[in-house]
Tab-separated table of C-alpha atoms in Angstrom:
chain	number	residue	atom	x	y	z
A	1	MET	CA	-4.890	6.093	55.776
A	2	LYS	CA	-2.585	4.863	53.022
A	3	ALA	CA	-3.037	1.424	51.575
A	4	SER	CA	-0.226	-1.021	52.215
A	5	LEU	CA	2.520	-1.393	49.634
A	6	ARG	CA	1.900	-4.321	47.276
A	7	VAL	CA	4.768	-6.262	45.748
A	8	ASP	CA	2.580	-7.483	42.881
A	9	ASP	CA	2.029	-3.861	41.832
A	10	VAL	CA	5.654	-3.507	40.762
A	11	GLU	CA	6.529	-7.074	39.709
A	12	VAL	CA	6.387	-6.333	35.973
A	13	LEU	CA	8.209	-3.016	36.348
A	14	ALA	CA	10.925	-4.755	38.384
A	15	PHE	CA	11.205	-7.474	35.718
A	16	LEU	CA	11.639	-4.837	33.001
A	17	TRP	CA	14.370	-3.240	35.093
A	18	ASP	CA	16.168	-6.540	35.679
A	19	PRO	CA	14.727	-10.086	35.420
A	20	GLU	CA	16.787	-11.060	38.479
A	21	ALA	CA	15.618	-8.089	40.524
A	22	LYS	CA	14.855	-8.757	44.180
A	23	ILE	CA	11.983	-6.572	45.351
A	24	VAL	CA	12.493	-5.131	48.829
A	25	VAL	CA	9.485	-3.432	50.425
A	26	HIS	CA	10.185	-0.761	53.012
A	27	PRO	CA	7.056	0.920	54.428
A	28	ALA	CA	7.544	4.151	56.349
A	29	HIS	CA	6.718	2.421	59.624
A	30	GLY	CA	8.921	-0.619	58.936
A	31	ALA	CA	12.472	-1.525	59.861
A	32	GLU	CA	15.370	-0.182	57.796
A	33	PRO	CA	16.296	-2.668	55.000
A	34	ALA	CA	20.033	-2.318	55.555
A	35	ARG	CA	21.306	-4.848	52.993
A	36	PRO	CA	19.721	-3.385	49.851
A	37	LEU	CA	20.830	0.124	50.809
A	38	ARG	CA	24.476	-0.935	51.003
A	39	THR	CA	24.619	-2.862	47.733
A	40	SER	CA	25.765	-1.534	44.378
A	41	SER	CA	23.941	-4.300	42.495
A	42	ARG	CA	21.477	-3.390	39.757
A	43	ALA	CA	19.387	-6.422	40.710
A	44	HIS	CA	17.672	-4.724	43.645
A	45	PHE	CA	14.327	-3.000	43.464
A	46	VAL	CA	13.319	-0.984	46.524
A	47	LEU	CA	9.636	-0.089	46.965
A	48	THR	CA	8.826	2.413	49.684
A	49	ASP	CA	6.306	5.038	50.764
A	50	SER	CA	8.984	6.920	52.699
A	51	THR	CA	10.734	9.804	50.931
A	52	LEU	CA	13.598	9.487	53.410
A	53	THR	CA	14.150	5.818	52.542
A	54	ALA	CA	13.884	6.595	48.828
A	55	LEU	CA	16.601	9.243	49.088
A	56	ARG	CA	18.861	7.037	51.233
A	57	ALA	CA	18.471	4.120	48.849
A	58	ARG	CA	19.207	6.322	45.838
A	59	ARG	CA	22.401	7.664	47.394
A	60	ALA	CA	23.614	4.387	48.898
A	61	ALA	CA	22.841	2.182	45.894
A	62	PRO	CA	22.866	4.295	42.717
A	63	ASN	CA	22.728	1.210	40.471
A	64	ALA	CA	19.582	-0.172	42.099
A	65	ALA	CA	16.020	0.808	41.237
A	66	VAL	CA	14.052	2.783	43.815
A	67	VAL	CA	10.310	3.462	43.613
A	68	PHE	CA	8.534	5.832	45.992
A	69	ASP	CA	4.774	5.165	45.987
A	70	ALA	CA	3.066	8.495	46.608
A	71	LYS	CA	-0.446	6.979	46.425
A	72	ASN	CA	-1.422	10.147	44.539
A	73	ALA	CA	-1.568	11.851	47.949
A	74	CYS	CA	1.456	14.108	47.895
A	75	ASP	CA	4.140	15.594	45.707
A	76	ALA	CA	7.822	14.978	46.273
A	77	PRO	CA	9.858	17.873	44.833
A	78	GLY	CA	12.878	16.723	46.819
A	79	LEU	CA	12.902	13.450	44.893
A	80	LEU	CA	12.637	15.242	41.547
A	81	ALA	CA	15.618	17.384	42.523
A	82	GLU	CA	17.557	14.183	43.274
A	83	GLY	CA	16.964	12.842	39.754
A	84	PHE	CA	13.781	10.832	40.316
A	85	HIS	CA	11.179	10.641	37.542
A	86	ARG	CA	7.436	10.812	38.095
A	87	PHE	CA	5.127	8.126	36.670
A	88	HIS	CA	1.385	7.620	36.935
A	89	TYR	CA	-0.310	4.237	36.917
A	90	VAL	CA	-3.841	3.007	36.197
A	91	ARG	CA	-5.418	-0.028	37.828
A	92	ALA	CA	-7.772	-2.457	36.092
A	93	PRO	CA	-11.196	-3.094	37.711
A	94	GLY	CA	-9.736	-6.118	39.526
A	95	GLY	CA	-7.088	-3.961	41.212
A	96	ALA	CA	-4.001	-4.980	39.219
A	97	ILE	CA	-1.923	-2.236	37.628
A	98	ARG	CA	-2.411	-2.322	33.853
A	99	TRP	CA	-0.888	0.922	32.535
A	100	ILE	CA	2.125	2.957	33.574
A	101	PHE	CA	3.068	6.232	31.895
A	102	PRO	CA	5.523	9.056	32.648
A	103	ALA	CA	4.128	12.375	33.845
A	104	GLY	CA	4.493	15.578	31.887
A	105	HIS	CA	3.461	14.419	28.409
A	106	ASN	CA	0.421	15.762	26.582
A	107	ARG	CA	-0.248	12.605	24.562
A	108	PRO	CA	-1.793	9.542	26.250
A	109	LEU	CA	0.067	6.815	24.356
A	110	HIS	CA	-1.368	4.137	26.630
A	111	LEU	CA	-4.759	4.622	24.976
A	112	ALA	CA	-3.366	2.760	21.961
A	113	LEU	CA	-3.456	-0.308	24.214
A	114	HIS	CA	-7.032	0.403	25.301
A	115	ASN	CA	-9.117	-0.281	22.200
A	116	ALA	CA	-12.527	1.313	22.844
A	117	GLN	CA	-15.441	-1.033	22.064
A	118	THR	CA	-18.279	0.602	23.993
A	119	ILE	CA	-19.708	4.084	24.456
A	120	LYS	CA	-18.413	4.040	28.034
A	121	ALA	CA	-14.891	3.185	26.837
A	122	ALA	CA	-15.017	5.891	24.157
A	123	LEU	CA	-16.070	8.475	26.759
A	124	TYR	CA	-13.237	7.317	29.015
A	125	LYS	CA	-10.713	7.847	26.217
A	126	ALA	CA	-12.093	11.331	25.540
A	127	PHE	CA	-11.799	12.179	29.243
A	128	VAL	CA	-8.191	10.919	29.369
A	129	ARG	CA	-7.218	12.974	26.312
A	130	ALA	CA	-8.727	16.078	27.898
A	131	CYS	CA	-6.767	15.441	31.115
A	132	PHE	CA	-3.499	15.094	29.211
A	133	LEU	CA	-4.046	18.157	27.038
A	134	SER	CA	-4.775	20.270	30.115
A	135	GLY	CA	-1.737	18.964	32.022
A	136	ASN	CA	-3.908	17.138	34.559
A	137	GLU	CA	-3.088	13.551	33.678
A	138	HIS	CA	-3.018	12.670	37.389
A	139	LEU	CA	-6.821	13.016	37.393
A	140	CYS	CA	-7.170	9.872	35.281
A	141	SER	CA	-4.616	7.805	37.196
A	142	SER	CA	-4.903	5.512	40.195
A	143	GLY	CA	-1.656	6.614	41.794
A	144	THR	CA	1.791	8.113	41.357
A	145	TRP	CA	5.301	6.707	41.584
A	146	TYR	CA	8.634	8.473	41.754
A	147	CYS	CA	11.245	6.223	40.162
A	148	SER	CA	15.008	6.527	40.286
A	149	PHE	CA	15.172	5.610	36.593
A	150	SER	CA	13.800	7.291	33.488
A	151	PRO	CA	11.735	5.708	30.696
A	152	ARG	CA	14.832	5.954	28.503
A	153	GLU	CA	16.932	3.951	30.979
A	154	LEU	CA	14.230	1.295	31.183
A	155	VAL	CA	13.973	0.916	27.398
A	156	SER	CA	17.733	1.017	26.808
A	157	GLY	CA	18.109	-1.982	29.114
A	158	LEU	CA	15.798	-3.931	26.790
A	159	MET	CA	17.432	-2.959	23.495
A	160	ASP	CA	20.774	-3.898	22.000
A	161	SER	CA	21.110	-0.387	20.603
A	162	GLU	CA	20.028	3.082	21.693
A	163	LEU	CA	16.543	4.128	20.573
A	164	ALA	CA	15.545	7.787	20.618
A	165	PHE	CA	11.890	8.362	21.490
A	166	HIS	CA	9.719	11.228	22.686
A	167	GLY	CA	7.025	9.463	24.677
A	168	SER	CA	6.232	6.077	26.186
A	169	ALA	CA	3.632	4.050	28.068
A	170	ILE	CA	3.752	0.537	29.527
A	171	PHE	CA	1.007	-2.074	29.331
A	172	THR	CA	1.815	-4.661	32.006
A	173	GLY	CA	0.037	-7.538	30.243
A	174	THR	CA	-2.446	-10.185	31.293
A	175	PRO	CA	-1.241	-12.285	34.269
A	176	GLY	CA	-0.334	-15.885	33.497
A	177	ASP	CA	2.253	-17.996	31.710
A	178	ASP	CA	1.714	-16.100	28.427
A	179	ARG	CA	2.211	-12.660	29.966
A	180	LYS	CA	4.054	-10.033	27.957
A	181	ALA	CA	4.689	-6.390	28.745
A	182	THR	CA	4.228	-3.967	25.859
A	183	ILE	CA	5.864	-0.545	25.787
A	184	ALA	CA	4.247	1.921	23.398
A	185	LEU	CA	6.789	4.396	22.008
A	186	SER	CA	6.526	7.579	19.978
A	187	VAL	CA	9.723	7.869	17.982
A	188	SER	CA	8.606	10.698	15.694
A	189	GLY	CA	7.386	13.051	18.400
A	190	SER	CA	4.341	13.952	16.301
A	191	GLY	CA	0.876	12.480	15.897
A	192	ASP	CA	-1.505	11.200	18.538
A	193	GLY	CA	-0.478	7.567	18.794
A	194	PRO	CA	2.653	5.459	19.172
A	195	THR	CA	4.894	4.691	16.217
A	196	HIS	CA	6.472	1.550	17.719
A	197	PHE	CA	5.759	-1.180	20.249
A	198	LEU	CA	8.419	-2.971	22.280
A	199	LYS	CA	7.141	-6.394	23.396
A	200	VAL	CA	8.929	-8.042	26.303
A	201	PRO	CA	8.364	-11.686	27.349
A	202	VAL	CA	7.491	-11.903	31.051
A	203	GLY	CA	5.591	-15.175	31.598
A	204	ARG	CA	6.976	-18.700	31.424
A	205	HIS	CA	5.746	-19.391	27.877
A	206	SER	CA	5.806	-15.863	26.496
A	207	ALA	CA	9.280	-15.987	24.910
A	208	ARG	CA	8.101	-18.738	22.560
A	209	LEU	CA	5.030	-16.702	21.606
A	210	VAL	CA	7.024	-13.540	20.918
A	211	SER	CA	9.479	-15.533	18.814
A	212	ASN	CA	6.566	-17.027	16.864
A	213	GLU	CA	5.203	-13.552	16.153
A	214	VAL	CA	8.504	-12.535	14.576
A	215	ALA	CA	8.635	-15.689	12.436
A	216	VAL	CA	5.041	-15.220	11.248
A	217	LEU	CA	5.439	-11.525	10.420
A	218	GLU	CA	8.669	-12.134	8.529
A	219	ARG	CA	6.919	-14.803	6.454
A	220	LEU	CA	3.923	-12.541	5.794
A	221	SER	CA	5.870	-9.402	4.907
A	222	ASN	CA	5.675	-9.921	1.126
A	223	ALA	CA	2.918	-12.531	0.931
A	224	VAL	CA	-0.276	-10.769	2.057
A	225	ARG	CA	-2.052	-7.902	0.319
A	226	GLY	CA	-4.954	-5.825	1.583
A	227	VAL	CA	-4.051	-6.073	5.277
A	228	THR	CA	-1.709	-3.761	7.195
A	229	LEU	CA	0.738	-5.683	9.381
A	230	PRO	CA	3.284	-4.623	12.005
A	231	THR	CA	6.800	-4.304	10.640
A	232	VAL	CA	9.580	-6.059	12.525
A	233	GLN	CA	12.128	-3.339	13.359
A	234	VAL	CA	14.291	-5.357	15.743
A	235	ALA	CA	13.712	-9.112	15.690
A	236	ARG	CA	15.572	-10.297	18.754
A	237	ALA	CA	16.701	-7.698	21.259
A	238	THR	CA	17.789	-8.157	24.874
A	239	ARG	CA	15.827	-10.828	26.797
A	240	GLY	CA	13.929	-11.906	23.686
A	241	SER	CA	12.093	-8.605	23.288
A	242	ILE	CA	11.055	-7.384	19.836
A	243	LEU	CA	10.440	-3.921	18.381
A	244	LEU	CA	7.478	-3.614	16.020
A	245	GLY	CA	6.208	-0.747	13.905
A	246	SER	CA	2.650	0.462	14.431
A	247	VAL	CA	-0.249	-0.671	12.214
A	248	GLY	CA	-1.969	2.705	12.160
A	249	VAL	CA	-4.638	3.171	9.486
A	250	ALA	CA	-6.586	6.328	8.725
A	251	PRO	CA	-9.169	7.251	9.717
A	252	PRO	CA	-9.124	4.620	12.473
A	253	TRP	CA	-12.246	3.090	13.946
A	254	SER	CA	-13.147	-0.212	15.464
A	255	SER	CA	-16.137	-2.503	15.119
A	256	ARG	CA	-17.345	-5.124	17.548
A	257	ARG	CA	-19.448	-6.747	14.822
A	258	PHE	CA	-17.944	-9.034	12.171
A	259	GLY	CA	-18.500	-7.300	8.839
A	260	LEU	CA	-17.379	-7.077	5.231
A	261	ALA	CA	-13.971	-5.564	6.100
A	262	HIS	CA	-13.203	-8.480	8.422
A	263	ALA	CA	-14.369	-11.039	5.850
A	264	ARG	CA	-12.147	-9.545	3.147
A	265	ALA	CA	-9.201	-9.506	5.541
A	266	LEU	CA	-9.628	-13.221	6.268
A	267	LEU	CA	-9.756	-14.059	2.562
A	268	ALA	CA	-6.565	-12.035	2.015
A	269	LEU	CA	-4.849	-14.001	4.787
A	270	TYR	CA	-6.107	-17.356	3.504
A	271	GLU	CA	-5.249	-16.980	-0.176
A	272	PRO	CA	-1.422	-17.441	-0.157
A	273	PHE	CA	-1.436	-20.397	2.256
A	274	LEU	CA	-4.540	-22.438	1.409
A	275	THR	CA	-4.228	-26.237	1.439
A	276	THR	CA	-6.114	-29.266	2.790
A	277	ARG	CA	-5.351	-31.674	5.621
A	278	LYS	CA	-6.987	-34.683	7.182
A	279	THR	CA	-8.536	-33.719	10.522
A	280	ALA	CA	-6.484	-36.354	12.362
A	281	GLU	CA	-3.262	-34.765	11.033
A	282	LEU	CA	-3.969	-31.305	12.433
A	283	GLU	CA	-1.670	-30.308	15.280
A	284	LEU	CA	-4.481	-28.226	16.793
A	285	VAL	CA	-6.546	-31.400	17.104
A	286	SER	CA	-3.807	-33.502	18.702
A	287	GLN	CA	-3.021	-30.678	21.138
A	288	ALA	CA	-6.710	-30.430	22.030
A	289	MET	CA	-6.946	-34.167	22.673
A	290	ASP	CA	-3.870	-34.019	24.938
A	291	ALA	CA	-5.314	-31.045	26.823
A	292	ILE	CA	-8.649	-32.813	27.340
A	293	ARG	CA	-6.909	-35.906	28.720
A	294	THR	CA	-4.908	-33.726	31.103
A	295	LEU	CA	-8.027	-31.895	32.262
A	296	ARG	CA	-9.858	-35.173	32.875
A	297	SER	CA	-7.028	-36.811	34.805
A	298	GLY	CA	-4.926	-34.104	36.412
A	299	PRO	CA	-5.564	-32.096	39.589
A	300	LEU	CA	-7.072	-28.648	39.090
A	301	ALA	CA	-6.074	-25.521	40.983
A	302	TYR	CA	-8.595	-24.381	43.594
A	303	ASN	CA	-9.383	-20.992	42.071
A	304	GLY	CA	-13.191	-21.008	42.085
A	305	LEU	CA	-13.384	-22.314	38.524
A	306	GLU	CA	-12.519	-25.971	39.115
A	307	ALA	CA	-16.132	-27.205	38.949
A	308	GLY	CA	-16.773	-25.359	35.703
A	309	ILE	CA	-13.567	-26.651	34.127
A	310	SER	CA	-14.316	-30.233	35.196
A	311	ALA	CA	-17.738	-30.015	33.540
A	312	LEU	CA	-16.225	-28.332	30.474
A	313	ALA	CA	-13.689	-31.160	30.110
A	314	ILE	CA	-16.543	-33.686	29.982
A	315	ASP	CA	-18.339	-31.622	27.320
A	316	LEU	CA	-15.118	-31.375	25.292
A	317	GLU	CA	-14.576	-35.115	25.573
A	318	HIS	CA	-18.071	-35.864	24.215
A	319	VAL	CA	-17.696	-33.502	21.241
A	320	ALA	CA	-14.183	-34.799	20.512
A	321	ALA	CA	-15.507	-38.363	20.383
A	322	ALA	CA	-17.979	-37.351	17.658
A	323	ILE	CA	-15.376	-35.670	15.417
A	324	ASP	CA	-14.796	-37.337	12.033
A	325	LEU	CA	-10.998	-37.613	12.096
A	326	ASP	CA	-10.856	-38.851	8.488
A	327	ARG	CA	-12.552	-35.774	7.053
A	328	ARG	CA	-10.286	-33.538	4.980
A	329	VAL	CA	-10.544	-29.840	5.805
A	330	PRO	CA	-9.227	-26.696	4.086
A	331	VAL	CA	-6.619	-24.963	6.241
A	332	ALA	CA	-4.618	-21.755	5.921
A	333	LEU	CA	-3.105	-18.972	7.999
A	334	GLY	CA	-5.018	-18.315	11.208
A	335	HIS	CA	-4.398	-15.328	13.464
A	336	CYS	CA	-6.011	-17.270	16.350
A	337	ASP	CA	-6.798	-14.114	18.345
A	338	PHE	CA	-8.777	-12.266	15.684
A	339	THR	CA	-10.764	-9.818	17.830
A	340	PRO	CA	-11.722	-6.116	17.681
A	341	TRP	CA	-9.091	-5.289	20.306
A	342	ASN	CA	-6.317	-6.697	18.109
A	343	MET	CA	-7.112	-4.659	15.020
A	344	ILE	CA	-7.791	-1.166	13.710
A	345	VAL	CA	-10.220	-0.698	10.838
A	346	GLY	CA	-10.129	2.285	8.488
A	347	ASP	CA	-11.862	3.263	5.273
A	348	GLY	CA	-10.813	0.503	2.911
A	349	SER	CA	-8.045	-0.876	5.122
A	350	ILE	CA	-7.578	-2.985	8.224
A	351	GLY	CA	-4.527	-3.258	10.457
A	352	ILE	CA	-4.050	-6.408	12.540
A	353	TYR	CA	-1.532	-6.862	15.351
A	354	ASP	CA	-0.617	-9.393	18.079
A	355	TRP	CA	0.352	-12.317	15.824
A	356	GLU	CA	1.970	-14.426	18.540
A	357	LEU	CA	-0.627	-17.243	18.354
A	358	ALA	CA	-0.755	-17.347	14.543
A	359	ARG	CA	-0.087	-20.553	12.628
A	360	PHE	CA	-0.425	-21.822	9.066
A	361	ASP	CA	-2.502	-24.985	9.563
A	362	VAL	CA	-5.726	-23.557	10.973
A	363	PRO	CA	-9.140	-24.717	9.666
A	364	LEU	CA	-10.886	-21.958	7.711
A	365	LEU	CA	-13.433	-19.849	9.630
A	366	TYR	CA	-11.575	-20.364	12.953
A	367	ASP	CA	-10.952	-16.613	13.195
A	368	LEU	CA	-14.559	-15.800	12.283
A	369	PHE	CA	-15.870	-18.004	15.094
A	370	HIS	CA	-13.330	-16.557	17.508
A	371	PHE	CA	-14.239	-12.953	16.682
A	372	VAL	CA	-17.951	-13.567	17.232
A	373	LEU	CA	-17.551	-15.651	20.402
A	374	GLN	CA	-15.140	-13.267	22.099
A	375	THR	CA	-17.248	-10.193	21.384
A	376	SER	CA	-20.437	-11.994	22.381
A	377	LEU	CA	-19.065	-13.397	25.647
A	378	LEU	CA	-16.795	-10.572	26.826
A	379	LEU	CA	-18.388	-7.292	25.741
A	380	PRO	CA	-21.475	-5.624	27.249
A	381	GLY	CA	-24.814	-5.874	25.465
A	382	ARG	CA	-24.257	-9.480	24.448
A	383	ARG	CA	-26.645	-10.763	21.780
A	384	ASN	CA	-27.749	-14.206	20.648
A	385	LEU	CA	-24.537	-16.010	19.734
A	386	LYS	CA	-26.094	-18.380	17.219
A	387	GLU	CA	-27.703	-15.486	15.341
A	388	LEU	CA	-24.436	-13.511	15.298
A	389	ILE	CA	-22.553	-16.460	13.801
A	390	ARG	CA	-25.250	-16.989	11.174
A	391	CYS	CA	-25.050	-13.308	10.194
A	392	ALA	CA	-21.261	-13.547	9.836
A	393	LEU	CA	-21.534	-16.724	7.750
A	394	ALA	CA	-24.060	-14.993	5.471
A	395	ILE	CA	-21.646	-12.226	4.394
A	396	ALA	CA	-21.141	-12.649	0.634
A	397	PRO	CA	-17.367	-13.413	0.549
A	398	ILE	CA	-17.727	-15.911	3.421
A	399	ARG	CA	-20.749	-17.564	1.820
A	400	ALA	CA	-18.815	-17.909	-1.446
A	401	LEU	CA	-15.788	-19.333	0.389
A	402	ILE	CA	-17.927	-21.978	2.107
A	403	HIS	CA	-19.403	-23.017	-1.246
A	404	GLU	CA	-16.117	-23.033	-3.194
A	405	ARG	CA	-14.162	-24.961	-0.562
A	406	GLY	CA	-16.936	-27.318	0.478
A	407	ILE	CA	-16.646	-26.281	4.119
A	408	ASP	CA	-18.708	-28.207	6.655
A	409	VAL	CA	-19.469	-25.289	8.975
A	410	ASN	CA	-20.463	-27.493	11.912
A	411	HIS	CA	-17.272	-29.566	11.644
A	412	HIS	CA	-15.131	-26.414	11.561
A	413	PHE	CA	-17.032	-24.894	14.501
A	414	ALA	CA	-16.462	-28.057	16.535
A	415	LEU	CA	-12.734	-27.959	15.693
A	416	TYR	CA	-12.551	-24.320	16.794
A	417	LEU	CA	-14.261	-25.032	20.113
A	418	LEU	CA	-12.063	-28.062	20.810
A	419	ALA	CA	-8.811	-26.241	20.048
A	420	HIS	CA	-9.585	-22.927	21.710
A	421	ALA	CA	-11.563	-24.011	24.773
A	422	SER	CA	-9.189	-26.867	25.680
A	423	ARG	CA	-6.116	-24.621	25.446
A	424	TYR	CA	-7.460	-21.918	27.718
A	425	ALA	CA	-9.256	-24.287	30.073
A	426	LEU	CA	-5.904	-25.952	30.707
A	427	GLN	CA	-4.339	-22.550	31.309
A	428	PHE	CA	-7.092	-21.527	33.740
A	429	ALA	CA	-6.838	-24.891	35.519
A	430	ARG	CA	-3.192	-24.188	36.400
A	431	GLN	CA	-3.653	-20.643	37.723
A	432	SER	CA	-4.036	-19.969	41.427
A	433	SER	CA	-6.538	-17.207	40.647
A	434	VAL	CA	-8.554	-16.259	37.573
A	435	HIS	CA	-10.289	-13.076	36.463
A	436	ALA	CA	-14.072	-12.781	36.121
A	437	GLN	CA	-13.872	-13.088	32.338
A	438	ALA	CA	-12.594	-16.660	32.699
A	439	HIS	CA	-15.944	-17.625	34.251
A	440	TRP	CA	-17.846	-15.965	31.391
A	441	LEU	CA	-15.753	-17.807	28.811
A	442	VAL	CA	-16.085	-21.235	30.419
A	443	ASP	CA	-19.861	-20.803	30.704
A	444	GLY	CA	-20.069	-19.695	27.062
A	445	TRP	CA	-17.944	-22.584	25.773
A	446	ARG	CA	-20.095	-25.053	27.690
A	447	ARG	CA	-23.287	-23.658	26.148
A	448	CYS	CA	-21.826	-23.966	22.638
A	449	LEU	CA	-20.576	-27.512	23.203
A	450	GLN	CA	-23.889	-28.617	24.683
A	451	GLU	CA	-25.796	-27.135	21.729
A	452	LEU	CA	-23.499	-29.011	19.347
A	453	ARG	CA	-24.225	-32.239	21.208
A	454	SER	CA	-27.972	-31.660	21.396
A	455	THR	CA	-28.163	-31.024	17.630
A	456	HIS	CA	-25.893	-34.001	16.852
A	457	GLY	CA	-23.309	-31.705	15.297
A	458	ASN	CA	-25.804	-29.872	13.059
A	459	LEU	CA	-25.977	-26.506	14.798
A	460	TYR	CA	-25.595	-24.410	11.605
């Protein structure tokens, strides 16, 4: 028996088609949705598991979008003959659709958005590549759609000018106010990976983040050496989307452990923008204090995480009260999401992408702490966090930086925890549902904050 049609499966796709699109669901056993089938408006998006309805909708409303959900159970040659295009989609473990890619290509561009960090993930990528090369990409998908529009029509609606490309794949983004869809594109038609990425704001706050990424990359274009950055190809396209060049390095690999290449990259990012600020003057600190007050006073969404966030807010409040606001700290450029899945490391080079959270007044070592915490809390085979941080701090360039700049490691670690944990705790507190990783993060932040308190701020 087929699963029921889910509106949330196509919400991002409908938004990419038209931000004002009204999704109309028409199951095979349901009543005929007469109004959408008579309209010529582009702002209608019909989802159906009936080939008959799909054909009627296509003929009656050629400007609307029509998606036939085949559930990977049948082919629909009649739809292909009527100008429909076949797409496959892949669900995340939680059930949400994460990747969408057109059928018939032998290169899995969506793997560029799936940065392998484990043996299991690497084996998955090898399996997907084998499926694509053999023309059996449906074997690694969760389902199949037949859409009345082509990838080219979808992309052209997001660009001010026509862009010729040979392959594409859509990453639907992480649900929430910061959500962005990313379309990987191969413009050259050669090579294994994408040459460009089209980022499209979807969530409430995402347009500001995408705009910030453009501003940061434009400022960095001639200022940073030793790090490969995305190039801004189109700064402000339709609906605030941006087109970025790839950061491919050769031969590419990725490391879940903070090492010498990461340390050198941070020093290269710090060097042009290094200055000092009083702790009380840091915007990250004032934003953290505001977030903590909101968490302590405001109602929290009932999403299963409210007890953990309430306890976290108390821990944050205690650590914030112990911060020396008069202490001057060295600050510089911070990526603020410096993780293995936002970079590609090669022999002697490192490419870093997703700069939307970056800012130029971040306490040094913020990105080091973030890298170690995220990999420790989110990836399998988690090791002792304190030991991992000590190993990262002992790397020669980092050790020299701490000495030269007189960095109080414990003070900087406390600032990182306050800024990062308060921001995302507030985000989680406003969501009606949260993913399992949110629970892991909140638990991990609480452990770190409690260790800071128990050692009176002398953890390292």
